[in-house]
Coordinates of C-alpha atoms in Angstrom, one line a residue:
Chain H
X5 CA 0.0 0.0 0.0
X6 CA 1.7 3.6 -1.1
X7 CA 2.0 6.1 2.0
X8 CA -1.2 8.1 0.4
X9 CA -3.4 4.9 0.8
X10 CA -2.0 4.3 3.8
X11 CA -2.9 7.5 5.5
X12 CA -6.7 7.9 4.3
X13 CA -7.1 4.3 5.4
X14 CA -5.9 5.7 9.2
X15 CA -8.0 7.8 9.4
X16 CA -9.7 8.9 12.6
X17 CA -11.8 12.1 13.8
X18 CA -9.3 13.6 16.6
X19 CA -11.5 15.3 19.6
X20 CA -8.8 15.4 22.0
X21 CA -4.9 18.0 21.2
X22 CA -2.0 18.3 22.7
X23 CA -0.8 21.8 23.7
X24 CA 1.3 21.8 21.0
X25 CA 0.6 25.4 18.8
X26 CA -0.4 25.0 15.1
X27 CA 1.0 27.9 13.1
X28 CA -0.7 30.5 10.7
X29 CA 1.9 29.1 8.4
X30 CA 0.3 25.9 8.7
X31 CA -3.4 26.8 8.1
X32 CA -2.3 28.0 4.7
X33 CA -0.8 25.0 3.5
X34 CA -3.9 23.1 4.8
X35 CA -6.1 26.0 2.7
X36 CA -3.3 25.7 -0.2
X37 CA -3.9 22.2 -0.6
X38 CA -7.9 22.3 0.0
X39 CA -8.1 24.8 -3.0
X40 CA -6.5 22.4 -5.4
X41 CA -9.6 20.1 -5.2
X42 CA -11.4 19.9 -8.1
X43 CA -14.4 23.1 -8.8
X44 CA -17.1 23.1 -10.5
X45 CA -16.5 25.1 -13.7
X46 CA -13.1 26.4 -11.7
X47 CA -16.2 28.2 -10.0
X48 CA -14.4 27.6 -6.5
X49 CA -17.5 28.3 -4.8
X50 CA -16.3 28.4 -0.9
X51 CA -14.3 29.9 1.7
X52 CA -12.6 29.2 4.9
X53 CA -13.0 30.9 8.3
X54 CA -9.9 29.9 10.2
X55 CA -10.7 31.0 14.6
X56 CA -8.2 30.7 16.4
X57 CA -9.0 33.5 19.3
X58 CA -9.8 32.0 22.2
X59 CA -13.2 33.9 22.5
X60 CA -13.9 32.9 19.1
X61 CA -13.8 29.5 19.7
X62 CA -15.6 28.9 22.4
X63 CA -18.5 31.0 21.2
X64 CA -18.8 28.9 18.2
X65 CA -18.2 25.9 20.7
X66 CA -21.1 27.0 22.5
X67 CA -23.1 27.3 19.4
X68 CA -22.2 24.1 18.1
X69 CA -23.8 22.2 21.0
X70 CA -21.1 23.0 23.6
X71 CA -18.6 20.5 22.0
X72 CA -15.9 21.5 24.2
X73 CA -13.1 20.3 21.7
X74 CA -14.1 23.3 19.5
X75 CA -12.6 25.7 22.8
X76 CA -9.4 23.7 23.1
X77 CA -8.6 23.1 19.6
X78 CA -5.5 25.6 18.8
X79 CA -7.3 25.9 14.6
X80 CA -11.4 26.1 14.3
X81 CA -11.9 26.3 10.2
X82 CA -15.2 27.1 9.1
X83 CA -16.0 25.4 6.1
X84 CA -18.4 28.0 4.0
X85 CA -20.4 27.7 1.0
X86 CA -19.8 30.7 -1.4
X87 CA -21.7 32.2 -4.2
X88 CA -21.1 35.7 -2.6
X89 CA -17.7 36.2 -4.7
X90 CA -19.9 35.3 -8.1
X91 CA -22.7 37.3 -7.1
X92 CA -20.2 40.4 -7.0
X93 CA -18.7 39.0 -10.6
X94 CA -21.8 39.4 -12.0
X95 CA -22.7 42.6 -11.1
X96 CA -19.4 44.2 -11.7
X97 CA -19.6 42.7 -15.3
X98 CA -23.3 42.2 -16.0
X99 CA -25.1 44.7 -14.2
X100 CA -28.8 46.4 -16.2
X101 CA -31.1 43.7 -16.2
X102 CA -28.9 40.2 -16.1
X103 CA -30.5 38.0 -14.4
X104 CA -28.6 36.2 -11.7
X105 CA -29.9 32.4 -10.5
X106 CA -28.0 32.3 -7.5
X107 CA -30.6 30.8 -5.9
X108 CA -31.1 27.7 -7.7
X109 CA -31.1 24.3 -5.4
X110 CA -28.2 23.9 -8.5
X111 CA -25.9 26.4 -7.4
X112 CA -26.5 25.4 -4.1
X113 CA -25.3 21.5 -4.8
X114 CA -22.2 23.3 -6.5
X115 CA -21.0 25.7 -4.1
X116 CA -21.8 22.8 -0.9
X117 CA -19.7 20.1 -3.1
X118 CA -16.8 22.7 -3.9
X119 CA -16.6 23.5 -0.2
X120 CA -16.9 19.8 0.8
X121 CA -14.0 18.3 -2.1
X122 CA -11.6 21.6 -0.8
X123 CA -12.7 20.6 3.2
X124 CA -11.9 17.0 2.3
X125 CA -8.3 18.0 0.6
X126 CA -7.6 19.9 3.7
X127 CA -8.5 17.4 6.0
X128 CA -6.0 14.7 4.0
X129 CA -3.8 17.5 3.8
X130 CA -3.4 18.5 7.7
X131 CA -3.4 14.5 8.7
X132 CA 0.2 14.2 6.7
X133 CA 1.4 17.0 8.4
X134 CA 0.5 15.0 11.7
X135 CA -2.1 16.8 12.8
X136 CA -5.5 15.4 13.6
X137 CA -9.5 16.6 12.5
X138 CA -12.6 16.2 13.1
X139 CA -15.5 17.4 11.1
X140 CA -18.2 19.7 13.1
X141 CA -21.6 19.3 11.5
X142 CA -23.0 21.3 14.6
X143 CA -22.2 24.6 13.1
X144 CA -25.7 24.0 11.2
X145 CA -26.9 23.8 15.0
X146 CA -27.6 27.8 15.4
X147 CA -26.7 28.7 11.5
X148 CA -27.9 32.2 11.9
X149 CA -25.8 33.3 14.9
X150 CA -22.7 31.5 13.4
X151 CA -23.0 33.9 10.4
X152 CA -23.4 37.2 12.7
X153 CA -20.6 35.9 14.2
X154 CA -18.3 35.3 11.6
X155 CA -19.7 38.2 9.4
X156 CA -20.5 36.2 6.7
X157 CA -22.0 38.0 4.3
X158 CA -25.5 36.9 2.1
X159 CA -25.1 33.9 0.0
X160 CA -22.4 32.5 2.4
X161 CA -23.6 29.8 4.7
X162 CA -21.3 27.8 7.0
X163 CA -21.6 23.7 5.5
X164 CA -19.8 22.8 9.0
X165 CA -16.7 23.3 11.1
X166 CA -13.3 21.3 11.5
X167 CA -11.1 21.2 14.5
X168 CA -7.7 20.8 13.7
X169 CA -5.1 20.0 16.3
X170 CA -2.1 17.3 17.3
X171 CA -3.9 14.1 18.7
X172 CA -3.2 13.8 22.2
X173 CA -5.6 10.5 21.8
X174 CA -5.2 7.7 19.1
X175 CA -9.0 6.5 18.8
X176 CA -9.6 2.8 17.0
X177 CA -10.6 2.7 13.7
X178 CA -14.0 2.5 13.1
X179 CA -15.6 -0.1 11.0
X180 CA -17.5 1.2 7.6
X181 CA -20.6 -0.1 5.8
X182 CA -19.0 -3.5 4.1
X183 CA -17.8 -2.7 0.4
X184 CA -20.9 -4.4 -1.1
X185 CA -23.0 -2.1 0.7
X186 CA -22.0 1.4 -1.0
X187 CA -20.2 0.1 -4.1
X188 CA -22.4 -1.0 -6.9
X189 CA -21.6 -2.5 -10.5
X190 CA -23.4 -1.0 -13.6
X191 CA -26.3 -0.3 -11.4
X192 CA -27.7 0.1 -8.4
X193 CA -28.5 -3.2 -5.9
X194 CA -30.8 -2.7 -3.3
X195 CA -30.5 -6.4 -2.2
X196 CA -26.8 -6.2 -2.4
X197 CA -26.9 -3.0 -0.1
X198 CA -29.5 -4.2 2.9
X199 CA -27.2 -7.3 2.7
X200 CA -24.4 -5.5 3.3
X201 CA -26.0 -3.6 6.4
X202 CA -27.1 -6.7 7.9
X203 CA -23.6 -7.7 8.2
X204 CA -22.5 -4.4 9.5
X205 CA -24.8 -4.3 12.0
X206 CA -23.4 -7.2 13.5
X207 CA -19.9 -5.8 13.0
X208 CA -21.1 -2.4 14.8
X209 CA -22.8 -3.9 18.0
X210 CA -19.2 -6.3 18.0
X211 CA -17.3 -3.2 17.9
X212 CA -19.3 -1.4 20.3
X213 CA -19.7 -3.8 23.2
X214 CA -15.7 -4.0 22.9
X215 CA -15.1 -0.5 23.1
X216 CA -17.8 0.3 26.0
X217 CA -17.1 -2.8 27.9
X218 CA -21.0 -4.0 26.9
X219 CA -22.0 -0.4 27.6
X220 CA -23.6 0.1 24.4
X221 CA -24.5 -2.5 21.7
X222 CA -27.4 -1.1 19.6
X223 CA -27.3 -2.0 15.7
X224 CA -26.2 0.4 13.2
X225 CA -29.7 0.4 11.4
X226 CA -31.6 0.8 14.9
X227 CA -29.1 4.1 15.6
X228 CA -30.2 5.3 11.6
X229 CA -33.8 4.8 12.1
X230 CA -33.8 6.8 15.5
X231 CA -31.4 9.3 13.9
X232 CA -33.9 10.1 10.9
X233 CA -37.0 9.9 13.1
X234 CA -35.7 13.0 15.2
X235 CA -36.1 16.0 13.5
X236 CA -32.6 17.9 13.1
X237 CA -32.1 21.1 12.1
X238 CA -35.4 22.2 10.6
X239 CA -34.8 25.9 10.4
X240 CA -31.8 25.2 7.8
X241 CA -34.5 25.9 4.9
X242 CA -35.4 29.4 6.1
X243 CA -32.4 30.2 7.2
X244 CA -31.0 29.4 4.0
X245 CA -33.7 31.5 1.8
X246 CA -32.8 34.4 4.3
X247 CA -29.1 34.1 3.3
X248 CA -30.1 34.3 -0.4
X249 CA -30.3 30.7 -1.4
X250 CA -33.9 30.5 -2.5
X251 CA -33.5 26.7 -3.4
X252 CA -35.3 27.2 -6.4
Chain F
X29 CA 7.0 19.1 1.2
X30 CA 6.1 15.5 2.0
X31 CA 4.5 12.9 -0.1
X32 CA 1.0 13.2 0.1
X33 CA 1.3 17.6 -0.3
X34 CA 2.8 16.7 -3.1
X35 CA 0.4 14.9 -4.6
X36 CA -2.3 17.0 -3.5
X37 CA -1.0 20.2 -5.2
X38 CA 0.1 18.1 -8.2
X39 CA -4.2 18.0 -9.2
X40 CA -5.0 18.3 -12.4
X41 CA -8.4 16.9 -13.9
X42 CA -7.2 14.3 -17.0
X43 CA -9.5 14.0 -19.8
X44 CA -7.2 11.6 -22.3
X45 CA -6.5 8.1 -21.2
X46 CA -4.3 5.3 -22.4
X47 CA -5.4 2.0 -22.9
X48 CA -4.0 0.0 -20.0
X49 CA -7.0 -1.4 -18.1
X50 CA -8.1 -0.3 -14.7
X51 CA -9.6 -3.7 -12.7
X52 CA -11.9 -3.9 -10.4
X53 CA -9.7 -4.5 -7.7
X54 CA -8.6 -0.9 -8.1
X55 CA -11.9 0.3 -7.9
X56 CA -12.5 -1.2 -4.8
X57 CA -9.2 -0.1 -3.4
X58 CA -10.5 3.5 -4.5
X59 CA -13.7 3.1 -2.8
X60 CA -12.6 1.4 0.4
X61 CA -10.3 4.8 0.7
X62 CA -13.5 6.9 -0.2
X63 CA -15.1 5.1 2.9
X64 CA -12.6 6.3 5.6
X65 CA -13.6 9.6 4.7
X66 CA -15.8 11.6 7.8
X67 CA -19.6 10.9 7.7
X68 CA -21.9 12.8 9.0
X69 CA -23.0 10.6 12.7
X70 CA -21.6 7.9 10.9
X71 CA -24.4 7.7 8.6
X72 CA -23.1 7.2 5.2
X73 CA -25.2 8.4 3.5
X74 CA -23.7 8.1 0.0
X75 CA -23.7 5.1 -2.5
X76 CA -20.8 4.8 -6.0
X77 CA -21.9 2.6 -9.0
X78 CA -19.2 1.9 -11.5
X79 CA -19.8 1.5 -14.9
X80 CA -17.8 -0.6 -17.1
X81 CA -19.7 -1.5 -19.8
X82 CA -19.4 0.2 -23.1
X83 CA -23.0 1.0 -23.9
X84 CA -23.7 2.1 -20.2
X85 CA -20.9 4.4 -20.7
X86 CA -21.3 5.7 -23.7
X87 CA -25.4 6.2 -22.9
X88 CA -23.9 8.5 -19.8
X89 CA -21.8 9.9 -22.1
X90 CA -24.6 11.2 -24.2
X91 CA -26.6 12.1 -20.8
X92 CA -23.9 14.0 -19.8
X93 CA -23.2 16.7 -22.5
X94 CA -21.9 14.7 -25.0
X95 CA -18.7 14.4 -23.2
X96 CA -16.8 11.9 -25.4
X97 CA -14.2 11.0 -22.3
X98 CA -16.9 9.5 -20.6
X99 CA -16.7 7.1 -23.2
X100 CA -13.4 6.1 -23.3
X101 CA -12.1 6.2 -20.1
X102 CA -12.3 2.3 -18.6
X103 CA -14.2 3.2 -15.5
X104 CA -17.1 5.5 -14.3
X105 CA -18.4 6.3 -11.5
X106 CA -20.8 8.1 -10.1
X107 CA -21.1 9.2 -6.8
X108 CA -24.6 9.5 -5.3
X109 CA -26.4 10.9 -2.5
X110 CA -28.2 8.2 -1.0
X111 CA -30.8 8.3 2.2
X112 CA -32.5 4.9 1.0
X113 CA -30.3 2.8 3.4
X114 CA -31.7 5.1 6.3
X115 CA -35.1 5.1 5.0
X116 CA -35.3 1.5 4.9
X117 CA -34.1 1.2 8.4
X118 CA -36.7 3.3 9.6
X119 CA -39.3 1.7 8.3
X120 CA -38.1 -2.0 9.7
X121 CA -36.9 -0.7 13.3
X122 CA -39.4 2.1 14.0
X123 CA -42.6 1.4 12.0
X124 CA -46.1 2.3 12.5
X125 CA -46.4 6.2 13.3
X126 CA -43.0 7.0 13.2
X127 CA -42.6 10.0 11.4
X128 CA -39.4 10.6 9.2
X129 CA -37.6 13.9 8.0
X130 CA -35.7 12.2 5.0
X131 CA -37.3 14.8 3.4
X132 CA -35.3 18.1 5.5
X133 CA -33.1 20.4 3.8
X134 CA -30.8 19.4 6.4
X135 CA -30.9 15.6 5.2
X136 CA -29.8 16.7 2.0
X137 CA -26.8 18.6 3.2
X138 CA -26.0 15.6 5.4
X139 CA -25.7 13.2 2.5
X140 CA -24.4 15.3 -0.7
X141 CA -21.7 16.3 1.6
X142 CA -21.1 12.8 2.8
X143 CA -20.9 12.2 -1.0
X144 CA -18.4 15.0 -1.8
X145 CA -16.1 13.9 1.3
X146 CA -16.0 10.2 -0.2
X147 CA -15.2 11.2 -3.3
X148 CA -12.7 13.5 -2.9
X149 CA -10.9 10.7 -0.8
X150 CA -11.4 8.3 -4.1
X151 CA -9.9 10.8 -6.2
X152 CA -7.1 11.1 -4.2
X153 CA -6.4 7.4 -3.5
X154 CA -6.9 7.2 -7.7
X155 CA -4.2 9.6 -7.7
X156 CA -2.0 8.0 -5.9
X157 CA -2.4 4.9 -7.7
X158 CA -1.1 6.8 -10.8
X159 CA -4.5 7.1 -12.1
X160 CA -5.8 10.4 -13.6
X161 CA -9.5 11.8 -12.7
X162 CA -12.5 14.3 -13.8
X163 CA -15.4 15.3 -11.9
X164 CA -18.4 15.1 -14.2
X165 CA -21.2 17.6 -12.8
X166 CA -23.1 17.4 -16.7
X167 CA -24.5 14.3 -14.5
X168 CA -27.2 16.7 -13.0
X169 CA -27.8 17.9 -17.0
X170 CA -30.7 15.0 -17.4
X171 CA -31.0 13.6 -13.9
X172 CA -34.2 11.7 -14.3
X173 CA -32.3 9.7 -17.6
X174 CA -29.6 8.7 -15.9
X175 CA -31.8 7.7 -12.2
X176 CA -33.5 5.5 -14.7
X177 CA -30.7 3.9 -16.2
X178 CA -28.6 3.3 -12.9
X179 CA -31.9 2.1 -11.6
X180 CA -32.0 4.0 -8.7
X181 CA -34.2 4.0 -5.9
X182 CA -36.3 7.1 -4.6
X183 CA -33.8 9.3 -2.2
X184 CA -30.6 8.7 -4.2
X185 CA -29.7 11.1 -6.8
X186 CA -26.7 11.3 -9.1
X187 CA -24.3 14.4 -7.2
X188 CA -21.5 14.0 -9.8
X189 CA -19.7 11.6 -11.8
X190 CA -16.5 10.9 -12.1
X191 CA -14.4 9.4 -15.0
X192 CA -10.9 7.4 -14.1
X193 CA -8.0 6.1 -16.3
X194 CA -4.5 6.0 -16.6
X195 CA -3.5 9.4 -18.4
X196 CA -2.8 10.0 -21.6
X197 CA -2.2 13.6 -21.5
X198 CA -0.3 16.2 -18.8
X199 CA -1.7 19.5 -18.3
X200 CA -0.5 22.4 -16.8
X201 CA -1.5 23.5 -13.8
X202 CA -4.3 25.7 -13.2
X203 CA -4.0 28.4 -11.0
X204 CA -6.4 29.1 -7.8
X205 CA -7.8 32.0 -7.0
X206 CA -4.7 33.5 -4.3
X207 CA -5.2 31.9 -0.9
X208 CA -6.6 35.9 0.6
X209 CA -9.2 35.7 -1.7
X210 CA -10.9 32.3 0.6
X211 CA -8.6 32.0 3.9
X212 CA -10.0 34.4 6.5
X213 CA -8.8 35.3 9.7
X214 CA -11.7 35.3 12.4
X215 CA -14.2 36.6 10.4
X216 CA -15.4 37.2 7.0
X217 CA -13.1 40.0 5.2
X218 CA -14.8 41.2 1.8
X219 CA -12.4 43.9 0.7
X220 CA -9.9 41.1 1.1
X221 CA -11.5 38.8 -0.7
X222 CA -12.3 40.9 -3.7
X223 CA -9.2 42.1 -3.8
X224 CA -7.8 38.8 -4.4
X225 CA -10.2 38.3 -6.8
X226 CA -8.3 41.2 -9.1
X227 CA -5.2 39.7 -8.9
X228 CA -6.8 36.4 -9.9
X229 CA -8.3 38.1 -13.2
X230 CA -4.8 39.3 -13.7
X231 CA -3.0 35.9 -13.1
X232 CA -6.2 34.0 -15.8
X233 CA -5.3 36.5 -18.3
X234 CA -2.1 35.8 -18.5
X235 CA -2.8 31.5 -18.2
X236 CA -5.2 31.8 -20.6
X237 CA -3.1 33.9 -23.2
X238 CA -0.3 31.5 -22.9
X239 CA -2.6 28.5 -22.8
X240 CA -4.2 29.3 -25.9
X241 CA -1.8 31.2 -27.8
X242 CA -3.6 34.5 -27.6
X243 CA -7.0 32.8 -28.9
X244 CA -8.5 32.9 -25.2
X245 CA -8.7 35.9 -22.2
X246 CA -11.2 36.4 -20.8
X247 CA -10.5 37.5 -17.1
X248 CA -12.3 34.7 -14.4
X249 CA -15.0 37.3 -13.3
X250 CA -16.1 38.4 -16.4
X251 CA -16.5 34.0 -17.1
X252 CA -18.0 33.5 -13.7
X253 CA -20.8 36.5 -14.2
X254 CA -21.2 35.0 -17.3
X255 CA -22.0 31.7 -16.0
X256 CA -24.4 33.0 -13.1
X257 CA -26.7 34.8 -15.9
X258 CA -26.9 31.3 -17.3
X259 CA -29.3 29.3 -16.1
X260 CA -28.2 26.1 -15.9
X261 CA -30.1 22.6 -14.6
X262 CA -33.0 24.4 -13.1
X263 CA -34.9 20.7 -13.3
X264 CA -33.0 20.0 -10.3
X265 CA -35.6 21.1 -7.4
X266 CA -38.7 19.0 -9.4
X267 CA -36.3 16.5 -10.0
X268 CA -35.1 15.9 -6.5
X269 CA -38.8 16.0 -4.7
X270 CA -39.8 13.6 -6.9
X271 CA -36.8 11.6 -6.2
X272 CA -38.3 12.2 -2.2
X273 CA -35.6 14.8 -1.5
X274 CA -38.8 17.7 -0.3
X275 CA -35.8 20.4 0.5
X276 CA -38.5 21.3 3.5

């Protein structure tokens, strides 16, 4: 296995740093290497709110559902969606009567992938320099107070946070869905994928007893079906709109 | 600069391929890597089909634009969004009343992300294997066609394909927007950002010029504003709620 392979196979969400600094210098080779990614179009449709303040951070900690690993992070990135940049393009070059469709559910998918494929780069990118990440999906928590905060301005919206750090923990690995479950051939196999989550639930509630001492041994699909009957985040749609993507 | 930087920043999308075969072994070495990637609360929510076969290729290559690569490179695949697995664990562990929100704005965040984060992981363990990549997002240009031909169940849709092959071709570089224009410091800084975006139109100019040999210069603004007054894919809201994705 080459030393590429090798490192996205290791990988694990860090919650837990050392006190060792990471430098400004740093933060832009993680943001150099995110904006390689592919773009849409070379559309590069997102930006990146590095925190580092202390009161920054545990602000957004607070917002994010009090995750306390946001506070003692040393690097809080912010992860945005971006159409603002174009938006200002466009009426710089086009003003009198151009219409604009910013706020079509497809610019939406392309600025929320750009930032995600540029996140992801970053994330591979700051594990080779040994640090460690984990991917916030709480910043969606209180989305509207996270943009005051950060001043983002309309048709910006945080997709979620990452706390980057040295690992001052070294968590298992944690079993995925088996192969069969997520990759099909030609087309898609529903049999082939409940197959495969049969098996993993068995692997999961295996994995689980072992790393709670018998604590906790529900099923993978029992966890999924709770997690989609609660409702999560349901002001994301208006809040959206009221940043300027009308999802149209 | 270590190994994996390296690679990273070495990105280029490759649209030429040779003939030497890519086996399936590789993809699932590609798609295992995609796996490790983050998910959301471990949910992911994200499936890959591969297509091998000629006619399916060539058929997507048609759906896609007319994007002859698609044709000739030995594997496809496209990376979809893919709340079914949840869905159907809903309905066997909490039945009868339980009320789902597979349907939330939120939920579609949740698993296009999930796909983008997998994907970018694939493209980078491709990479490593010496293979070259392209992001196809002229999936989303007849949506319905290609659901129906991947045979895909309701609450998966197509994000973006993604042809692989060894390369055939080397191009340059392209540069990125200059890191002030999407790193910021604590909060969102406009003026900074915009004027990185100057620079940029200076530094496309120039790439373009030399790229082309004079035939091409347009500065990136002037291309993006042209691409926001083009409407482009607005099927995709119908499309999705009638794939079950309601965007509520």
């Amino acid at each position: 296995m080459n030393e590429v392979m090798s490192l996205l196979k290791n990988h694990r969400s860090i919650r837990k740093y050392s006190d060792r600094p990471v430098g400004r210098e740093q933060v832009e080779e993680i943001v150099a290497a995110a904006q390689m990614a592919s773009s849409s179009s070379n559309v590069q449709a997102y930006s990146v709110i590095a925190v580092t303040e202390q009161a920054g951070k545990d602000k957004l900690a607070e917002l994010c559902g009090n995750q306390g690993y946001i506070s003692e992070c040393p690097v809080f990135l912010v992860w945005c969606a971006d159409l603002s940049r174009l938006k200002a393009a466009a009426e710089r070059h086009l003003p009198a009567g151009a219409e604009t469709y910013e706020s079509s559910v497809e610019n939406f998918i392309v600025a929320t992938v750009d930032a995600a494929l540029a996140a992801q780069n970053g994330a591979v990118a700051a594990e080779s320099m040994g640090l460690g990440i984990v991917y916030i999906g709480g910043i969606r928590n209180r989305s509207q107070e996270v943009a005051e905060l950060l001043s983002l301005p309309q048709l910006v919206y945080p997709v979620f946070g990452m706390c980057v750090g040295y690992p001052d923990q070294e968590p298992g690995l944690r079993p995925r869905l088996p192969l069969e479950a997520v990759l099909h051939w030609e087309g898609y196999d529903a049999e082939r994928s409940e197959s495969g989550v049969k098996a993993y639930d068995e692997t999961m509630v295996k994995y689980l007893r072992e790393r709670t001492g018998g604590m906790k041994d529900t099923p993978w699909s029992v966890l999924m079906a709770e997690k989609l009957a609660q409702p999560a985040r349901l002001h994301m749609r208006e809040f959206l709109q009221r940043r300027g993507f009308g999802l149209k």
